[in-house]
Amino acid sequence: MIDGSSKKHRACPNSKNTRRQAIPILYTRGSHYEVGFDMGRTFGSMIRNFRTQCYVLNETFLPLYNTPKGKQIYEETLASVKASFPQYVRELEGVADGAEVDFVHLFLMQMDEILPQNMCPAPKHSSSCGCSSIVLNQKHCAIQRMLQ
């Protein structure tokens, strides 16, 4: 109760599936894997819920992945990302372990349109969609990211 009345706080969710509109903050440190693990453990229910409801993962990416050519493209992409950004892969492995989800599912979502663009004759989307990344190489900067 915020105002001392006996009424239920208006911000309380009406069901267990409704999440408050708040920005969660996680303070952590450690190796790339440990930071990822902490993120996965802290936000695991949100990650699992998103994975379950992710239409493009379930209806496009997983069916394409479950073909020989899809697995080949996945493995080639993973090898390339591991070679160029091994810390990113370790962090994502930590997220998967912390959230108790399959790493393949998380990486497929990060691959975005790589599978469909390499396996389908015509792209399904005429405009780009996805995340934005900004890198500032300055003395007093914090690294921020937005994953959609």
PDB file of C-alpha atoms in Angstrom:
ATOM      1  CA  MET A   1       0.000   0.000   0.000  1.00  0.00           C
ATOM      2  CA  ILE A   2       1.446   3.298  -1.045  1.00  0.00           C
ATOM      3  CA  ASP A   3      -1.117   5.772   0.277  1.00  0.00           C
ATOM      4  CA  GLY A   4      -2.072   3.821   3.392  1.00  0.00           C
ATOM      5  CA  SER A   5      -5.442   2.784   2.000  1.00  0.00           C
ATOM      6  CA  SER A   6      -6.607  -0.796   1.989  1.00  0.00           C
ATOM      7  CA  LYS A   7      -6.874  -0.825  -1.821  1.00  0.00           C
ATOM      8  CA  LYS A   8      -4.445  -2.963  -3.753  1.00  0.00           C
ATOM      9  CA  HIS A   9      -1.612  -0.996  -5.355  1.00  0.00           C
ATOM     10  CA  ARG A  10      -2.566  -0.193  -8.961  1.00  0.00           C
ATOM     11  CA  ALA A  11       0.837  -1.242 -10.309  1.00  0.00           C
ATOM     12  CA  CYS A  12       0.449  -4.796  -9.030  1.00  0.00           C
ATOM     13  CA  PRO A  13       0.020  -7.204 -11.918  1.00  0.00           C
ATOM     14  CA  ASN A  14      -3.371  -8.841 -12.284  1.00  0.00           C
ATOM     15  CA  SER A  15      -1.908 -12.184 -13.298  1.00  0.00           C
ATOM     16  CA  LYS A  16       1.316 -14.047 -12.824  1.00  0.00           C
ATOM     17  CA  ASN A  17       2.158 -13.561 -16.532  1.00  0.00           C
ATOM     18  CA  THR A  18       2.016  -9.763 -16.377  1.00  0.00           C
ATOM     19  CA  ARG A  19       5.266  -7.974 -15.680  1.00  0.00           C
ATOM     20  CA  ARG A  20       5.565  -4.534 -14.172  1.00  0.00           C
ATOM     21  CA  GLN A  21       6.856  -1.854 -16.507  1.00  0.00           C
ATOM     22  CA  ALA A  22      10.192  -1.326 -14.777  1.00  0.00           C
ATOM     23  CA  ILE A  23      13.792  -1.318 -15.922  1.00  0.00           C
ATOM     24  CA  PRO A  24      15.715  -4.043 -14.097  1.00  0.00           C
ATOM     25  CA  ILE A  25      19.320  -3.284 -13.169  1.00  0.00           C
ATOM     26  CA  LEU A  26      21.977  -5.911 -12.526  1.00  0.00           C
ATOM     27  CA  TYR A  27      25.321  -5.139 -10.914  1.00  0.00           C
ATOM     28  CA  THR A  28      27.859  -7.866 -11.634  1.00  0.00           C
ATOM     29  CA  ARG A  29      31.497  -8.467 -12.407  1.00  0.00           C
ATOM     30  CA  GLY A  30      33.644 -11.378 -13.432  1.00  0.00           C
ATOM     31  CA  SER A  31      34.681 -13.166 -16.587  1.00  0.00           C
ATOM     32  CA  HIS A  32      32.581 -12.880 -19.727  1.00  0.00           C
ATOM     33  CA  TYR A  33      30.992 -16.223 -18.889  1.00  0.00           C
ATOM     34  CA  GLU A  34      30.307 -15.232 -15.252  1.00  0.00           C
ATOM     35  CA  VAL A  35      28.683 -11.931 -16.240  1.00  0.00           C
ATOM     36  CA  GLY A  36      26.545 -13.780 -18.788  1.00  0.00           C
ATOM     37  CA  PHE A  37      25.618 -16.391 -16.198  1.00  0.00           C
ATOM     38  CA  ASP A  38      24.535 -13.677 -13.753  1.00  0.00           C
ATOM     39  CA  MET A  39      22.436 -12.036 -16.478  1.00  0.00           C
ATOM     40  CA  GLY A  40      20.853 -15.369 -17.366  1.00  0.00           C
ATOM     41  CA  ARG A  41      20.090 -16.283 -13.772  1.00  0.00           C
ATOM     42  CA  THR A  42      18.691 -12.832 -12.961  1.00  0.00           C
ATOM     43  CA  PHE A  43      16.581 -12.429 -16.097  1.00  0.00           C
ATOM     44  CA  GLY A  44      15.979 -16.130 -16.777  1.00  0.00           C
ATOM     45  CA  SER A  45      12.195 -16.015 -16.565  1.00  0.00           C
ATOM     46  CA  MET A  46      12.081 -13.119 -19.035  1.00  0.00           C
ATOM     47  CA  ILE A  47      14.504 -14.906 -21.373  1.00  0.00           C
ATOM     48  CA  ARG A  48      12.556 -18.175 -21.229  1.00  0.00           C
ATOM     49  CA  ASN A  49       9.278 -16.348 -21.787  1.00  0.00           C
ATOM     50  CA  PHE A  50      10.688 -14.451 -24.775  1.00  0.00           C
ATOM     51  CA  ARG A  51      12.131 -17.654 -26.249  1.00  0.00           C
ATOM     52  CA  THR A  52       8.788 -19.427 -25.906  1.00  0.00           C
ATOM     53  CA  GLN A  53       6.862 -16.570 -27.518  1.00  0.00           C
ATOM     54  CA  CYS A  54       9.425 -15.693 -30.217  1.00  0.00           C
ATOM     55  CA  TYR A  55       7.476 -16.399 -33.393  1.00  0.00           C
ATOM     56  CA  VAL A  56      10.413 -16.053 -35.786  1.00  0.00           C
ATOM     57  CA  LEU A  57      12.542 -18.454 -33.703  1.00  0.00           C
ATOM     58  CA  ASN A  58       9.856 -21.115 -33.477  1.00  0.00           C
ATOM     59  CA  GLU A  59       8.318 -20.746 -36.937  1.00  0.00           C
ATOM     60  CA  THR A  60      11.334 -19.850 -39.092  1.00  0.00           C
ATOM     61  CA  PHE A  61      14.760 -20.208 -37.480  1.00  0.00           C
ATOM     62  CA  LEU A  62      14.323 -23.603 -35.756  1.00  0.00           C
ATOM     63  CA  PRO A  63      12.721 -25.318 -38.779  1.00  0.00           C
ATOM     64  CA  LEU A  64      15.555 -24.015 -40.993  1.00  0.00           C
ATOM     65  CA  TYR A  65      18.166 -25.017 -38.400  1.00  0.00           C
ATOM     66  CA  ASN A  66      16.736 -28.552 -38.329  1.00  0.00           C
ATOM     67  CA  THR A  67      17.881 -29.181 -41.911  1.00  0.00           C
ATOM     68  CA  PRO A  68      21.381 -30.255 -42.972  1.00  0.00           C
ATOM     69  CA  LYS A  69      22.015 -26.940 -44.771  1.00  0.00           C
ATOM     70  CA  GLY A  70      20.638 -24.971 -41.814  1.00  0.00           C
ATOM     71  CA  LYS A  71      22.947 -26.761 -39.368  1.00  0.00           C
ATOM     72  CA  GLN A  72      25.884 -26.146 -41.704  1.00  0.00           C
ATOM     73  CA  ILE A  73      25.138 -22.397 -41.895  1.00  0.00           C
ATOM     74  CA  TYR A  74      24.674 -22.286 -38.104  1.00  0.00           C
ATOM     75  CA  GLU A  75      28.011 -24.051 -37.461  1.00  0.00           C
ATOM     76  CA  GLU A  76      29.869 -21.838 -39.952  1.00  0.00           C
ATOM     77  CA  THR A  77      28.397 -18.692 -38.399  1.00  0.00           C
ATOM     78  CA  LEU A  78      29.191 -19.858 -34.860  1.00  0.00           C
ATOM     79  CA  ALA A  79      32.789 -20.689 -35.862  1.00  0.00           C
ATOM     80  CA  SER A  80      33.182 -17.249 -37.451  1.00  0.00           C
ATOM     81  CA  VAL A  81      31.786 -15.453 -34.398  1.00  0.00           C
ATOM     82  CA  LYS A  82      33.962 -17.560 -32.057  1.00  0.00           C
ATOM     83  CA  ALA A  83      37.046 -16.642 -34.104  1.00  0.00           C
ATOM     84  CA  SER A  84      36.252 -12.917 -34.164  1.00  0.00           C
ATOM     85  CA  PHE A  85      34.394 -12.403 -30.872  1.00  0.00           C
ATOM     86  CA  PRO A  86      35.192 -15.284 -28.492  1.00  0.00           C
ATOM     87  CA  GLN A  87      34.272 -13.233 -25.401  1.00  0.00           C
ATOM     88  CA  TYR A  88      30.799 -12.573 -26.828  1.00  0.00           C
ATOM     89  CA  VAL A  89      30.237 -16.306 -27.339  1.00  0.00           C
ATOM     90  CA  ARG A  90      31.421 -17.047 -23.775  1.00  0.00           C
ATOM     91  CA  GLU A  91      29.015 -14.414 -22.428  1.00  0.00           C
ATOM     92  CA  LEU A  92      26.124 -15.869 -24.434  1.00  0.00           C
ATOM     93  CA  GLU A  93      27.038 -19.361 -23.175  1.00  0.00           C
ATOM     94  CA  GLY A  94      26.858 -17.957 -19.644  1.00  0.00           C
ATOM     95  CA  VAL A  95      23.446 -16.409 -20.333  1.00  0.00           C
ATOM     96  CA  ALA A  96      22.171 -19.740 -21.664  1.00  0.00           C
ATOM     97  CA  ASP A  97      23.464 -21.655 -18.639  1.00  0.00           C
ATOM     98  CA  GLY A  98      22.213 -19.069 -16.141  1.00  0.00           C
ATOM     99  CA  ALA A  99      18.756 -18.906 -17.729  1.00  0.00           C
ATOM    100  CA  GLU A 100      18.679 -22.681 -18.237  1.00  0.00           C
ATOM    101  CA  VAL A 101      17.921 -22.391 -21.947  1.00  0.00           C
ATOM    102  CA  ASP A 102      19.481 -24.021 -24.991  1.00  0.00           C
ATOM    103  CA  PHE A 103      22.469 -22.059 -26.323  1.00  0.00           C
ATOM    104  CA  VAL A 104      21.397 -22.927 -29.875  1.00  0.00           C
ATOM    105  CA  HIS A 105      18.117 -21.046 -29.376  1.00  0.00           C
ATOM    106  CA  LEU A 106      19.885 -17.923 -28.091  1.00  0.00           C
ATOM    107  CA  PHE A 107      22.458 -17.965 -30.862  1.00  0.00           C
ATOM    108  CA  LEU A 108      19.815 -18.500 -33.538  1.00  0.00           C
ATOM    109  CA  MET A 109      18.035 -15.379 -32.286  1.00  0.00           C
ATOM    110  CA  GLN A 110      21.334 -13.464 -32.429  1.00  0.00           C
ATOM    111  CA  MET A 111      21.933 -14.682 -35.988  1.00  0.00           C
ATOM    112  CA  ASP A 112      18.736 -12.843 -36.930  1.00  0.00           C
ATOM    113  CA  GLU A 113      18.122 -13.242 -40.692  1.00  0.00           C
ATOM    114  CA  ILE A 114      21.324 -15.156 -41.574  1.00  0.00           C
ATOM    115  CA  LEU A 115      19.547 -18.509 -42.006  1.00  0.00           C
ATOM    116  CA  PRO A 116      16.566 -17.251 -44.028  1.00  0.00           C
ATOM    117  CA  GLN A 117      18.757 -15.049 -46.233  1.00  0.00           C
ATOM    118  CA  ASN A 118      21.054 -17.968 -47.052  1.00  0.00           C
ATOM    119  CA  MET A 119      18.374 -20.633 -47.490  1.00  0.00           C
ATOM    120  CA  CYS A 120      15.307 -18.933 -48.953  1.00  0.00           C
ATOM    121  CA  PRO A 121      15.095 -17.713 -52.556  1.00  0.00           C
ATOM    122  CA  ALA A 122      13.742 -14.252 -51.659  1.00  0.00           C
ATOM    123  CA  PRO A 123      14.002 -12.273 -48.421  1.00  0.00           C
ATOM    124  CA  LYS A 124      10.789 -12.134 -46.412  1.00  0.00           C
ATOM    125  CA  HIS A 125      11.410  -8.588 -45.156  1.00  0.00           C
ATOM    126  CA  SER A 126      11.905  -5.602 -47.435  1.00  0.00           C
ATOM    127  CA  SER A 127      13.221  -3.385 -44.640  1.00  0.00           C
ATOM    128  CA  SER A 128      15.906  -4.019 -42.095  1.00  0.00           C
ATOM    129  CA  CYS A 129      15.006  -4.771 -38.516  1.00  0.00           C
ATOM    130  CA  GLY A 130      16.985  -5.643 -35.446  1.00  0.00           C
ATOM    131  CA  CYS A 131      19.387  -4.136 -32.972  1.00  0.00           C
ATOM    132  CA  SER A 132      21.637  -1.128 -33.063  1.00  0.00           C
ATOM    133  CA  SER A 133      25.188  -1.078 -31.755  1.00  0.00           C
ATOM    134  CA  ILE A 134      27.250   1.994 -30.987  1.00  0.00           C
ATOM    135  CA  VAL A 135      30.914   1.861 -30.014  1.00  0.00           C
ATOM    136  CA  LEU A 136      32.699   4.868 -28.506  1.00  0.00           C
ATOM    137  CA  ASN A 137      36.431   4.561 -28.120  1.00  0.00           C
ATOM    138  CA  GLN A 138      36.934   7.327 -25.570  1.00  0.00           C
ATOM    139  CA  LYS A 139      38.482   7.537 -22.109  1.00  0.00           C
ATOM    140  CA  HIS A 140      35.318   8.019 -20.024  1.00  0.00           C
ATOM    141  CA  CYS A 141      32.716   5.822 -21.704  1.00  0.00           C
ATOM    142  CA  ALA A 142      30.492   3.047 -20.500  1.00  0.00           C
ATOM    143  CA  ILE A 143      29.647   0.207 -22.845  1.00  0.00           C
ATOM    144  CA  GLN A 144      25.898  -0.004 -23.400  1.00  0.00           C
ATOM    145  CA  ARG A 145      23.885  -2.297 -25.604  1.00  0.00           C
ATOM    146  CA  MET A 146      20.321  -2.737 -26.672  1.00  0.00           C
ATOM    147  CA  LEU A 147      19.146  -6.166 -27.729  1.00  0.00           C
ATOM    148  CA  GLN A 148      15.690  -6.410 -29.242  1.00  0.00           C
TER     149      GLN A 148
END
